[in-house]
PDB file of C-alpha atoms and ligand atoms in Angstrom:
ATOM      1  CA  MET A  11     169.962-110.486   2.733  1.00 61.00           C
ATOM      2  CA  SER A  12     172.501-109.364   0.127  1.00 72.00           C
ATOM      3  CA  LEU A  13     174.281-111.820  -2.165  1.00 78.00           C
ATOM      4  CA  ASN A  14     177.309-113.412  -0.563  1.00 87.00           C
ATOM      5  CA  SER A  15     176.534-111.773   2.803  1.00 94.00           C
ATOM      6  CA  TYR A  16     177.908-113.222   6.033  1.00 96.00           C
ATOM      7  CA  GLU A  17     174.418-114.364   7.015  1.00 96.00           C
ATOM      8  CA  GLU A  18     173.757-116.093   3.684  1.00 96.00           C
ATOM      9  CA  CYS A  19     177.155-117.844   3.723  1.00 97.00           C
ATOM     10  CA  LYS A  20     176.568-118.945   7.342  1.00 98.00           C
ATOM     11  CA  ILE A  21     173.268-120.633   6.441  1.00 97.00           C
ATOM     12  CA  THR A  22     175.099-122.639   3.773  1.00 98.00           C
ATOM     13  CA  SER A  23     178.084-123.456   5.967  1.00 98.00           C
ATOM     14  CA  ASP A  24     175.830-124.558   8.873  1.00 98.00           C
ATOM     15  CA  TRP A  25     173.864-126.794   6.473  1.00 98.00           C
ATOM     16  CA  LEU A  26     177.084-128.368   5.168  1.00 98.00           C
ATOM     17  CA  LYS A  27     178.414-128.911   8.707  1.00 98.00           C
ATOM     18  CA  ALA A  28     175.190-130.728   9.529  1.00 98.00           C
ATOM     19  CA  HIS A  29     175.619-133.003   6.486  1.00 98.00           C
ATOM     20  CA  THR A  30     179.256-134.006   6.911  1.00 98.00           C
ATOM     21  CA  ASP A  31     181.666-134.529   9.782  1.00 98.00           C
ATOM     22  CA  VAL A  32     184.556-133.402   7.596  1.00 98.00           C
ATOM     23  CA  ARG A  33     185.988-130.045   8.721  1.00 98.00           C
ATOM     24  CA  PRO A  34     188.063-129.031   5.711  1.00 98.00           C
ATOM     25  CA  VAL A  35     191.276-127.046   6.033  1.00 98.00           C
ATOM     26  CA  LEU A  36     191.776-127.180   2.290  1.00 98.00           C
ATOM     27  CA  ALA A  37     189.441-126.446  -0.639  1.00 98.00           C
ATOM     28  CA  ILE A  38     190.133-127.517  -4.202  1.00 97.00           C
ATOM     29  CA  VAL A  39     188.235-125.894  -7.064  1.00 96.00           C
ATOM     30  CA  CYS A  40     188.326-128.047 -10.194  1.00 91.00           C
ATOM     31  CA  GLY A  41     188.317-126.470 -13.655  1.00 86.00           C
ATOM     32  CA  SER A  42     186.744-127.598 -16.952  1.00 77.00           C
ATOM     33  CA  GLY A  43     187.444-131.299 -17.465  1.00 75.00           C
ATOM     34  CA  LEU A  44     189.638-131.424 -14.346  1.00 81.00           C
ATOM     35  CA  GLY A  45     187.169-132.786 -11.801  1.00 83.00           C
ATOM     36  CA  GLY A  46     189.001-136.144 -11.644  1.00 84.00           C
ATOM     37  CA  LEU A  47     191.005-134.966  -8.655  1.00 86.00           C
ATOM     38  CA  ALA A  48     187.892-135.506  -6.534  1.00 90.00           C
ATOM     39  CA  LYS A  49     188.075-139.256  -7.238  1.00 89.00           C
ATOM     40  CA  THR A  50     191.307-139.478  -5.260  1.00 89.00           C
ATOM     41  CA  ILE A  51     189.587-138.221  -2.096  1.00 94.00           C
ATOM     42  CA  LYS A  52     189.241-140.869   0.636  1.00 95.00           C
ATOM     43  CA  ASP A  53     185.948-141.589   2.431  1.00 96.00           C
ATOM     44  CA  PRO A  54     184.047-139.152   0.215  1.00 97.00           C
ATOM     45  CA  VAL A  55     180.824-137.480   1.261  1.00 97.00           C
ATOM     46  CA  ILE A  56     179.184-136.132  -1.893  1.00 97.00           C
ATOM     47  CA  LEU A  57     176.661-133.293  -1.745  1.00 97.00           C
ATOM     48  CA  LYS A  58     174.957-132.104  -4.932  1.00 96.00           C
ATOM     49  CA  TYR A  59     174.794-128.360  -5.578  1.00 96.00           C
ATOM     50  CA  GLN A  60     171.052-128.631  -6.179  1.00 95.00           C
ATOM     51  CA  ASP A  61     170.542-129.763  -2.556  1.00 96.00           C
ATOM     52  CA  ILE A  62     172.774-127.117  -0.921  1.00 97.00           C
ATOM     53  CA  PRO A  63     170.985-123.943   0.230  1.00 97.00           C
ATOM     54  CA  ASN A  64     171.987-120.756  -1.654  1.00 95.00           C
ATOM     55  CA  PHE A  65     174.302-122.663  -4.016  1.00 95.00           C
ATOM     56  CA  PRO A  66     174.192-121.857  -7.739  1.00 93.00           C
ATOM     57  CA  GLN A  67     173.927-124.766 -10.205  1.00 89.00           C
ATOM     58  CA  SER A  68     176.597-125.905 -12.674  1.00 85.00           C
ATOM     59  CA  THR A  69     175.361-125.402 -16.220  1.00 85.00           C
ATOM     60  CA  VAL A  70     178.536-126.172 -18.184  1.00 81.00           C
ATOM     61  CA  HIS A  71     179.443-129.525 -19.728  1.00 82.00           C
ATOM     62  CA  GLY A  72     182.543-130.863 -17.929  1.00 72.00           C
ATOM     63  CA  HIS A  73     181.436-129.564 -14.498  1.00 72.00           C
ATOM     64  CA  ALA A  74     179.725-132.262 -12.396  1.00 84.00           C
ATOM     65  CA  GLY A  75     178.041-129.902  -9.928  1.00 92.00           C
ATOM     66  CA  GLN A  76     178.840-131.382  -6.532  1.00 95.00           C
ATOM     67  CA  LEU A  77     180.982-130.917  -3.445  1.00 97.00           C
ATOM     68  CA  VAL A  78     183.140-133.831  -2.387  1.00 97.00           C
ATOM     69  CA  PHE A  79     184.246-133.790   1.266  1.00 98.00           C
ATOM     70  CA  GLY A  80     186.865-136.209   2.548  1.00 98.00           C
ATOM     71  CA  THR A  81     190.590-136.695   3.082  1.00 97.00           C
ATOM     72  CA  LEU A  82     193.402-136.034   0.638  1.00 96.00           C
ATOM     73  CA  GLN A  83     196.909-136.998   1.739  1.00 95.00           C
ATOM     74  CA  GLY A  84     195.704-137.082   5.330  1.00 96.00           C
ATOM     75  CA  LYS A  85     194.226-133.575   5.183  1.00 97.00           C
ATOM     76  CA  GLN A  86     190.530-132.876   5.534  1.00 98.00           C
ATOM     77  CA  CYS A  87     189.363-131.206   2.358  1.00 98.00           C
ATOM     78  CA  VAL A  88     186.454-130.190   0.191  1.00 98.00           C
ATOM     79  CA  CYS A  89     186.577-130.393  -3.566  1.00 96.00           C
ATOM     80  CA  MET A  90     184.300-128.384  -5.862  1.00 96.00           C
ATOM     81  CA  GLN A  91     183.592-130.564  -8.858  1.00 93.00           C
ATOM     82  CA  GLY A  92     182.338-127.783 -11.035  1.00 90.00           C
ATOM     83  CA  ARG A  93     182.653-124.033 -10.548  1.00 92.00           C
ATOM     84  CA  PHE A  94     180.578-121.063 -11.655  1.00 94.00           C
ATOM     85  CA  HIS A  95     181.330-118.480 -14.315  1.00 95.00           C
ATOM     86  CA  LEU A  96     180.136-115.021 -15.308  1.00 96.00           C
ATOM     87  CA  TYR A  97     179.035-116.358 -18.695  1.00 96.00           C
ATOM     88  CA  GLU A  98     176.467-118.607 -17.017  1.00 94.00           C
ATOM     89  CA  GLY A  99     174.700-115.394 -16.062  1.00 95.00           C
ATOM     90  CA  TYR A 100     175.559-115.473 -12.345  1.00 95.00           C
ATOM     91  CA  PRO A 101     176.502-112.252 -10.577  1.00 96.00           C
ATOM     92  CA  VAL A 102     180.163-112.407  -9.586  1.00 97.00           C
ATOM     93  CA  GLN A 103     179.132-112.384  -5.895  1.00 96.00           C
ATOM     94  CA  LYS A 104     177.178-115.608  -6.444  1.00 95.00           C
ATOM     95  CA  ILE A 105     180.096-117.215  -8.292  1.00 96.00           C
ATOM     96  CA  THR A 106     182.313-116.682  -5.271  1.00 97.00           C
ATOM     97  CA  LEU A 107     179.808-117.646  -2.547  1.00 97.00           C
ATOM     98  CA  PRO A 108     181.374-121.117  -2.071  1.00 98.00           C
ATOM     99  CA  ILE A 109     184.727-119.529  -1.204  1.00 98.00           C
ATOM    100  CA  ARG A 110     183.232-117.585   1.716  1.00 98.00           C
ATOM    101  CA  VAL A 111     181.282-120.666   2.790  1.00 98.00           C
ATOM    102  CA  PHE A 112     184.551-122.630   2.895  1.00 98.00           C
ATOM    103  CA  LYS A 113     186.129-119.874   4.974  1.00 98.00           C
ATOM    104  CA  LEU A 114     183.324-120.187   7.514  1.00 98.00           C
ATOM    105  CA  MET A 115     183.898-123.957   7.582  1.00 98.00           C
ATOM    106  CA  GLY A 116     187.552-123.445   8.550  1.00 98.00           C
ATOM    107  CA  VAL A 117     189.359-123.670   5.203  1.00 98.00           C
ATOM    108  CA  GLN A 118     192.769-121.987   5.206  1.00 98.00           C
ATOM    109  CA  THR A 119     194.130-122.830   1.757  1.00 98.00           C
ATOM    110  CA  VAL A 120     192.419-122.837  -1.659  1.00 98.00           C
ATOM    111  CA  ILE A 121     193.854-124.673  -4.642  1.00 98.00           C
ATOM    112  CA  LEU A 122     192.251-123.832  -7.982  1.00 97.00           C
ATOM    113  CA  THR A 123     192.649-125.408 -11.389  1.00 95.00           C
ATOM    114  CA  ASN A 124     191.376-124.241 -14.742  1.00 95.00           C
ATOM    115  CA  ALA A 125     191.662-124.835 -18.448  1.00 93.00           C
ATOM    116  CA  ALA A 126     193.038-121.872 -20.365  1.00 96.00           C
ATOM    117  CA  GLY A 127     194.155-120.721 -23.779  1.00 97.00           C
ATOM    118  CA  GLY A 128     197.917-120.310 -24.205  1.00 98.00           C
ATOM    119  CA  LEU A 129     198.822-116.758 -25.250  1.00 98.00           C
ATOM    120  CA  ASN A 130     202.554-117.143 -24.646  1.00 98.00           C
ATOM    121  CA  PRO A 131     204.054-118.393 -27.924  1.00 96.00           C
ATOM    122  CA  GLY A 132     206.429-120.592 -25.895  1.00 97.00           C
ATOM    123  CA  TYR A 133     203.505-122.589 -24.483  1.00 97.00           C
ATOM    124  CA  ARG A 134     202.221-125.856 -25.962  1.00 93.00           C
ATOM    125  CA  VAL A 135     198.875-127.574 -25.526  1.00 93.00           C
ATOM    126  CA  GLY A 136     199.196-129.782 -22.435  1.00 93.00           C
ATOM    127  CA  ASP A 137     201.532-127.412 -20.584  1.00 95.00           C
ATOM    128  CA  VAL A 138     200.629-126.696 -16.972  1.00 96.00           C
ATOM    129  CA  MET A 139     201.087-123.104 -15.837  1.00 98.00           C
ATOM    130  CA  VAL A 140     201.538-122.221 -12.184  1.00 98.00           C
ATOM    131  CA  ILE A 141     199.668-118.923 -11.876  1.00 98.00           C
ATOM    132  CA  ARG A 142     202.034-116.246 -10.591  1.00 98.00           C
ATOM    133  CA  ASP A 143     199.559-113.382 -10.919  1.00 98.00           C
ATOM    134  CA  HIS A 144     196.357-112.393 -12.684  1.00 98.00           C
ATOM    135  CA  ILE A 145     194.822-109.568 -14.674  1.00 98.00           C
ATOM    136  CA  ASN A 146     191.122-109.312 -13.848  1.00 98.00           C
ATOM    137  CA  MET A 147     189.468-107.600 -16.800  1.00 98.00           C
ATOM    138  CA  PRO A 148     185.868-107.725 -15.464  1.00 97.00           C
ATOM    139  CA  GLY A 149     187.165-106.320 -12.165  1.00 96.00           C
ATOM    140  CA  MET A 150     188.839-103.427 -13.953  1.00 94.00           C
ATOM    141  CA  ALA A 151     185.503-102.661 -15.584  1.00 94.00           C
ATOM    142  CA  GLY A 152     183.732-102.519 -12.195  1.00 94.00           C
ATOM    143  CA  ASN A 153     182.658-106.155 -11.938  1.00 96.00           C
ATOM    144  CA  ASN A 154     184.685-107.078  -8.840  1.00 97.00           C
ATOM    145  CA  PRO A 155     183.239-109.648  -6.395  1.00 97.00           C
ATOM    146  CA  LEU A 156     183.995-107.307  -3.473  1.00 97.00           C
ATOM    147  CA  ALA A 157     181.948-104.428  -4.881  1.00 95.00           C
ATOM    148  CA  GLY A 158     179.155-103.446  -2.520  1.00 94.00           C
ATOM    149  CA  LEU A 159     179.121-102.957   1.237  1.00 94.00           C
ATOM    150  CA  ASN A 160     182.215-104.412   2.879  1.00 96.00           C
ATOM    151  CA  ASP A 161     181.716-106.795   5.807  1.00 96.00           C
ATOM    152  CA  GLU A 162     184.759-106.532   8.103  1.00 97.00           C
ATOM    153  CA  ARG A 163     184.064-110.037   9.416  1.00 97.00           C
ATOM    154  CA  PHE A 164     185.448-111.254   6.097  1.00 98.00           C
ATOM    155  CA  GLY A 165     188.151-108.661   5.457  1.00 98.00           C
ATOM    156  CA  VAL A 166     189.174-105.075   4.836  1.00 98.00           C
ATOM    157  CA  ARG A 167     187.605-102.669   2.343  1.00 97.00           C
ATOM    158  CA  PHE A 168     190.722-102.416   0.172  1.00 97.00           C
ATOM    159  CA  PRO A 169     192.565-105.743   0.228  1.00 98.00           C
ATOM    160  CA  CYS A 170     196.104-106.065  -1.120  1.00 97.00           C
ATOM    161  CA  MET A 171     196.461-108.269  -4.211  1.00 98.00           C
ATOM    162  CA  SER A 172     200.213-108.051  -4.860  1.00 97.00           C
ATOM    163  CA  ASP A 173     200.724-111.336  -2.999  1.00 96.00           C
ATOM    164  CA  ALA A 174     197.599-113.132  -4.232  1.00 98.00           C
ATOM    165  CA  TYR A 175     199.300-116.376  -5.344  1.00 98.00           C
ATOM    166  CA  ASP A 176     201.348-117.800  -2.491  1.00 98.00           C
ATOM    167  CA  ARG A 177     205.061-117.701  -3.251  1.00 98.00           C
ATOM    168  CA  LYS A 178     205.991-120.707  -1.104  1.00 98.00           C
ATOM    169  CA  LEU A 179     203.403-122.930  -2.754  1.00 98.00           C
ATOM    170  CA  ARG A 180     204.548-121.806  -6.212  1.00 98.00           C
ATOM    171  CA  GLU A 181     208.136-122.673  -5.327  1.00 98.00           C
ATOM    172  CA  MET A 182     207.024-126.005  -3.936  1.00 98.00           C
ATOM    173  CA  ALA A 183     205.137-126.740  -7.168  1.00 98.00           C
ATOM    174  CA  HIS A 184     208.325-126.398  -9.172  1.00 98.00           C
ATOM    175  CA  GLU A 185     210.309-128.569  -6.731  1.00 98.00           C
ATOM    176  CA  VAL A 186     207.624-131.258  -6.842  1.00 98.00           C
ATOM    177  CA  GLY A 187     207.317-130.899 -10.626  1.00 97.00           C
ATOM    178  CA  GLU A 188     211.040-131.496 -11.012  1.00 98.00           C
ATOM    179  CA  GLU A 189     210.961-134.592  -8.797  1.00 97.00           C
ATOM    180  CA  LEU A 190     208.037-136.018 -10.757  1.00 96.00           C
ATOM    181  CA  GLY A 191     209.771-135.359 -14.081  1.00 96.00           C
ATOM    182  CA  PHE A 192     207.262-132.684 -15.131  1.00 96.00           C
ATOM    183  CA  SER A 193     209.725-129.814 -15.695  1.00 95.00           C
ATOM    184  CA  ASP A 194     209.306-129.959 -19.485  1.00 94.00           C
ATOM    185  CA  PHE A 195     205.678-128.939 -19.327  1.00 96.00           C
ATOM    186  CA  LEU A 196     205.532-126.990 -16.062  1.00 97.00           C
ATOM    187  CA  LYS A 197     205.549-123.208 -16.619  1.00 98.00           C
ATOM    188  CA  GLU A 198     204.767-120.149 -14.533  1.00 98.00           C
ATOM    189  CA  GLY A 199     202.929-117.067 -15.740  1.00 98.00           C
ATOM    190  CA  VAL A 200     200.128-114.540 -15.691  1.00 98.00           C
ATOM    191  CA  TYR A 201     196.464-115.537 -16.144  1.00 98.00           C
ATOM    192  CA  VAL A 202     194.013-113.036 -17.593  1.00 98.00           C
ATOM    193  CA  VAL A 203     190.325-113.343 -16.680  1.00 98.00           C
ATOM    194  CA  LEU A 204     187.655-112.479 -19.248  1.00 98.00           C
ATOM    195  CA  GLY A 205     183.874-112.708 -18.989  1.00 97.00           C
ATOM    196  CA  GLY A 206     183.284-115.053 -21.955  1.00 94.00           C
ATOM    197  CA  PRO A 207     181.503-117.079 -23.221  1.00 97.00           C
ATOM    198  CA  SER A 208     182.768-116.166 -26.686  1.00 97.00           C
ATOM    199  CA  PHE A 209     186.415-117.043 -27.147  1.00 97.00           C
ATOM    200  CA  GLU A 210     188.825-114.237 -28.006  1.00 97.00           C
ATOM    201  CA  THR A 211     189.250-112.582 -31.367  1.00 97.00           C
ATOM    202  CA  ILE A 212     192.729-112.543 -32.838  1.00 97.00           C
ATOM    203  CA  ALA A 213     193.063-108.829 -32.019  1.00 98.00           C
ATOM    204  CA  GLU A 214     192.049-109.517 -28.405  1.00 98.00           C
ATOM    205  CA  CYS A 215     194.628-112.320 -28.082  1.00 98.00           C
ATOM    206  CA  ARG A 216     197.338-110.022 -29.385  1.00 98.00           C
ATOM    207  CA  MET A 217     196.310-107.285 -26.966  1.00 98.00           C
ATOM    208  CA  LEU A 218     196.169-109.662 -23.986  1.00 98.00           C
ATOM    209  CA  HIS A 219     199.597-111.063 -24.726  1.00 98.00           C
ATOM    210  CA  SER A 220     201.137-107.635 -25.290  1.00 98.00           C
ATOM    211  CA  MET A 221     199.862-106.461 -21.911  1.00 97.00           C
ATOM    212  CA  GLY A 222     201.648-109.278 -20.107  1.00 98.00           C
ATOM    213  CA  ALA A 223     199.279-112.251 -20.001  1.00 98.00           C
ATOM    214  CA  ASP A 224     200.502-115.791 -20.708  1.00 98.00           C
ATOM    215  CA  ALA A 225     197.167-117.614 -20.532  1.00 98.00           C
ATOM    216  CA  VAL A 226     193.524-116.610 -20.885  1.00 98.00           C
ATOM    217  CA  GLY A 227     190.382-118.015 -19.288  1.00 98.00           C
ATOM    218  CA  MET A 228     187.030-117.179 -17.760  1.00 97.00           C
ATOM    219  CA  SER A 229     187.459-118.117 -14.080  1.00 97.00           C
ATOM    220  CA  THR A 230     189.739-118.275 -11.013  1.00 98.00           C
ATOM    221  CA  GLY A 231     190.489-114.559 -10.563  1.00 98.00           C
ATOM    222  CA  HIS A 232     187.124-113.835  -8.908  1.00 98.00           C
ATOM    223  CA  GLU A 233     187.551-116.711  -6.466  1.00 98.00           C
ATOM    224  CA  VAL A 234     191.117-115.715  -5.617  1.00 98.00           C
ATOM    225  CA  ILE A 235     190.086-112.113  -4.865  1.00 98.00           C
ATOM    226  CA  VAL A 236     187.418-113.311  -2.438  1.00 98.00           C
ATOM    227  CA  ALA A 237     189.723-115.899  -0.867  1.00 98.00           C
ATOM    228  CA  ARG A 238     192.518-113.358  -0.325  1.00 98.00           C
ATOM    229  CA  HIS A 239     190.053-110.821   1.063  1.00 98.00           C
ATOM    230  CA  CYS A 240     189.208-113.244   3.866  1.00 98.00           C
ATOM    231  CA  GLY A 241     192.825-114.255   4.420  1.00 98.00           C
ATOM    232  CA  MET A 242     193.031-117.646   2.727  1.00 98.00           C
ATOM    233  CA  ARG A 243     196.198-118.793   0.984  1.00 98.00           C
ATOM    234  CA  CYS A 244     195.809-119.418  -2.780  1.00 98.00           C
ATOM    235  CA  PHE A 245     197.572-121.620  -5.283  1.00 98.00           C
ATOM    236  CA  ALA A 246     196.359-122.078  -8.863  1.00 98.00           C
ATOM    237  CA  LEU A 247     197.235-124.047 -11.975  1.00 97.00           C
ATOM    238  CA  SER A 248     196.136-123.523 -15.586  1.00 96.00           C
ATOM    239  CA  LEU A 249     196.129-126.427 -17.981  1.00 94.00           C
ATOM    240  CA  ILE A 250     196.875-125.012 -21.415  1.00 95.00           C
ATOM    241  CA  SER A 251     194.044-126.724 -23.248  1.00 92.00           C
ATOM    242  CA  ASN A 252     194.360-124.869 -26.536  1.00 93.00           C
ATOM    243  CA  GLN A 253     196.685-122.405 -28.166  1.00 93.00           C
ATOM    244  CA  SER A 254     195.213-118.919 -28.568  1.00 94.00           C
ATOM    245  CA  VAL A 255     195.031-117.902 -32.206  1.00 94.00           C
ATOM    246  CA  MET A 256     197.336-114.926 -32.783  1.00 92.00           C
ATOM    247  CA  ASP A 257     197.724-115.004 -36.534  1.00 91.00           C
ATOM    248  CA  TYR A 258     195.236-114.200 -39.319  1.00 93.00           C
ATOM    249  CA  THR A 259     196.593-117.003 -41.525  1.00 91.00           C
ATOM    250  CA  SER A 260     195.882-119.678 -38.862  1.00 89.00           C
ATOM    251  CA  LYS A 261     193.148-122.255 -39.467  1.00 86.00           C
ATOM    252  CA  GLU A 262     192.908-123.106 -35.729  1.00 85.00           C
ATOM    253  CA  LYS A 263     189.625-122.467 -33.914  1.00 86.00           C
ATOM    254  CA  ALA A 264     189.153-122.511 -30.127  1.00 83.00           C
ATOM    255  CA  ASN A 265     186.466-124.987 -29.038  1.00 84.00           C
ATOM    256  CA  HIS A 266     185.241-126.470 -25.766  1.00 83.00           C
ATOM    257  CA  GLU A 267     185.632-130.109 -26.942  1.00 84.00           C
ATOM    258  CA  GLU A 268     189.381-129.629 -27.356  1.00 80.00           C
ATOM    259  CA  VAL A 269     189.474-128.059 -23.887  1.00 77.00           C
ATOM    260  CA  LEU A 270     187.844-131.143 -22.325  1.00 80.00           C
ATOM    261  CA  GLU A 271     189.961-133.586 -24.364  1.00 81.00           C
ATOM    262  CA  THR A 272     193.250-132.011 -23.217  1.00 77.00           C
ATOM    263  CA  GLY A 273     191.996-132.181 -19.648  1.00 75.00           C
ATOM    264  CA  LYS A 274     191.569-135.947 -19.939  1.00 78.00           C
ATOM    265  CA  GLU A 275     195.080-136.454 -21.274  1.00 78.00           C
ATOM    266  CA  ARG A 276     196.961-134.388 -18.711  1.00 87.00           C
ATOM    267  CA  ALA A 277     194.556-134.797 -15.787  1.00 84.00           C
ATOM    268  CA  ALA A 278     196.378-137.689 -14.110  1.00 88.00           C
ATOM    269  CA  GLN A 279     199.660-135.783 -13.981  1.00 93.00           C
ATOM    270  CA  MET A 280     197.974-132.653 -12.671  1.00 92.00           C
ATOM    271  CA  GLU A 281     196.326-134.746  -9.966  1.00 90.00           C
ATOM    272  CA  GLN A 282     199.689-136.202  -9.005  1.00 93.00           C
ATOM    273  CA  LEU A 283     201.202-132.712  -8.822  1.00 95.00           C
ATOM    274  CA  VAL A 284     198.387-131.337  -6.678  1.00 95.00           C
ATOM    275  CA  SER A 285     198.257-134.285  -4.318  1.00 93.00           C
ATOM    276  CA  THR A 286     202.031-134.249  -3.752  1.00 96.00           C
ATOM    277  CA  ILE A 287     201.849-130.514  -2.978  1.00 97.00           C
ATOM    278  CA  VAL A 288     198.974-131.189  -0.574  1.00 97.00           C
ATOM    279  CA  ALA A 289     201.018-133.916   1.149  1.00 96.00           C
ATOM    280  CA  ARG A 290     203.859-131.460   1.802  1.00 96.00           C
ATOM    281  CA  MET A 291     201.791-128.433   2.682  1.00 94.00           C
ATOM    282  CA  GLU A 292     201.873-127.164   6.263  1.00 84.00           C
TER     283      GLU A 292
HETATM  284  O1  GMP B  19     186.240-124.069 -22.920  1.00 75.46           O
HETATM  285  C1  GMP B  19     185.823-122.949 -22.240  1.00 75.46           C
HETATM  286  C2  GMP B  19     186.134-123.042 -20.757  1.00 75.46           C
HETATM  287  O2  GMP B  19     187.523-123.320 -20.569  1.00 75.46           O
HETATM  288  C3  GMP B  19     185.859-121.736 -20.035  1.00 75.46           C
HETATM  289  O3  GMP B  19     185.296-122.027 -18.768  1.00 75.46           O
HETATM  290  C4  GMP B  19     187.221-121.049 -19.907  1.00 75.46           C
HETATM  291  O4  GMP B  19     187.465-120.610 -18.569  1.00 75.46           O
HETATM  292  C5  GMP B  19     188.254-122.114 -20.278  1.00 75.46           C
HETATM  293  N1  GMP B  19     189.082-121.844 -21.491  1.00 75.46           N
HETATM  294  C6  GMP B  19     189.805-122.792 -22.117  1.00 75.46           C
HETATM  295  N2  GMP B  19     190.447-122.284 -23.182  1.00 75.46           N
HETATM  296  C7  GMP B  19     190.143-120.974 -23.237  1.00 75.46           C
HETATM  297  C8  GMP B  19     190.516-119.908 -24.158  1.00 75.46           C
HETATM  298  O5  GMP B  19     191.236-120.070 -25.134  1.00 75.46           O
HETATM  299  N3  GMP B  19     190.012-118.680 -23.881  1.00 75.46           N
HETATM  300  C9  GMP B  19     189.190-118.451 -22.825  1.00 75.46           C
HETATM  301  N4  GMP B  19     188.737-117.211 -22.633  1.00 75.46           N
HETATM  302  N5  GMP B  19     188.809-119.428 -21.977  1.00 75.46           N
HETATM  303  C10 GMP B  19     189.277-120.688 -22.171  1.00 75.46           C
END
């Protein structure tokens, strides 16, 4: 059975259906330090990754490693408290297995959050960027989660990615952001995916910004590709947890502690934004 195959995903989805009555229409993937959203889920059923067949394990500090099923704003949902990354050593097909499992469970919309470095000089730490589009560097180098035999039960061989981040949900995010008084820190831009785990050199940050990226991280793009392939709607937010170093005179150094700390400070507002969007979503 190949990684991420229909059969493998079905075993996992059948197991999950047997362990919860929740039939999620929405999946939320929580980024580094942003798992707090799961606490707002009503009547939670918590399933640990270690108990779920075929699931990888979370190895990164700040990722709890569990699925939380329940209701958010009256909608049945599943929340991934902890996602998987290339730098943990997982093949990209394994990283994205949960997305296909959610599809088989009936999920139609995926909301993803992440922590990211701000490349755009106009961005400040604590800004929240609505992802308009991505640049998938591992994918360009051949490490795309859809590489391998294509299973038409999920989607077509060559899926379109020019509409990957749902326009209506992006517009709604700005409307909601304005109502909540978040306009000052709510941005919209392009997220670039790297493999990690080393943070970027100064030359890399300059290159990434010059090619059109506003924020840089090590996640999200893989999951969005797989979600779009099987026809799910995607919406994603980056919390700018640190400013990318673009200047050789700077004394700043990217570090994971700062990433988690920023998450704590802005998390409540991000949760409010996401849950208001969920309330209004069709
Ligand atoms: O702190 C590292 C974690 O947060 C990784 O999982 C990254 O996805 C994300 N992250 C936060 N800030 C940055 C950054 O400046 N560069 C990159 N590549 N990833 C970041």
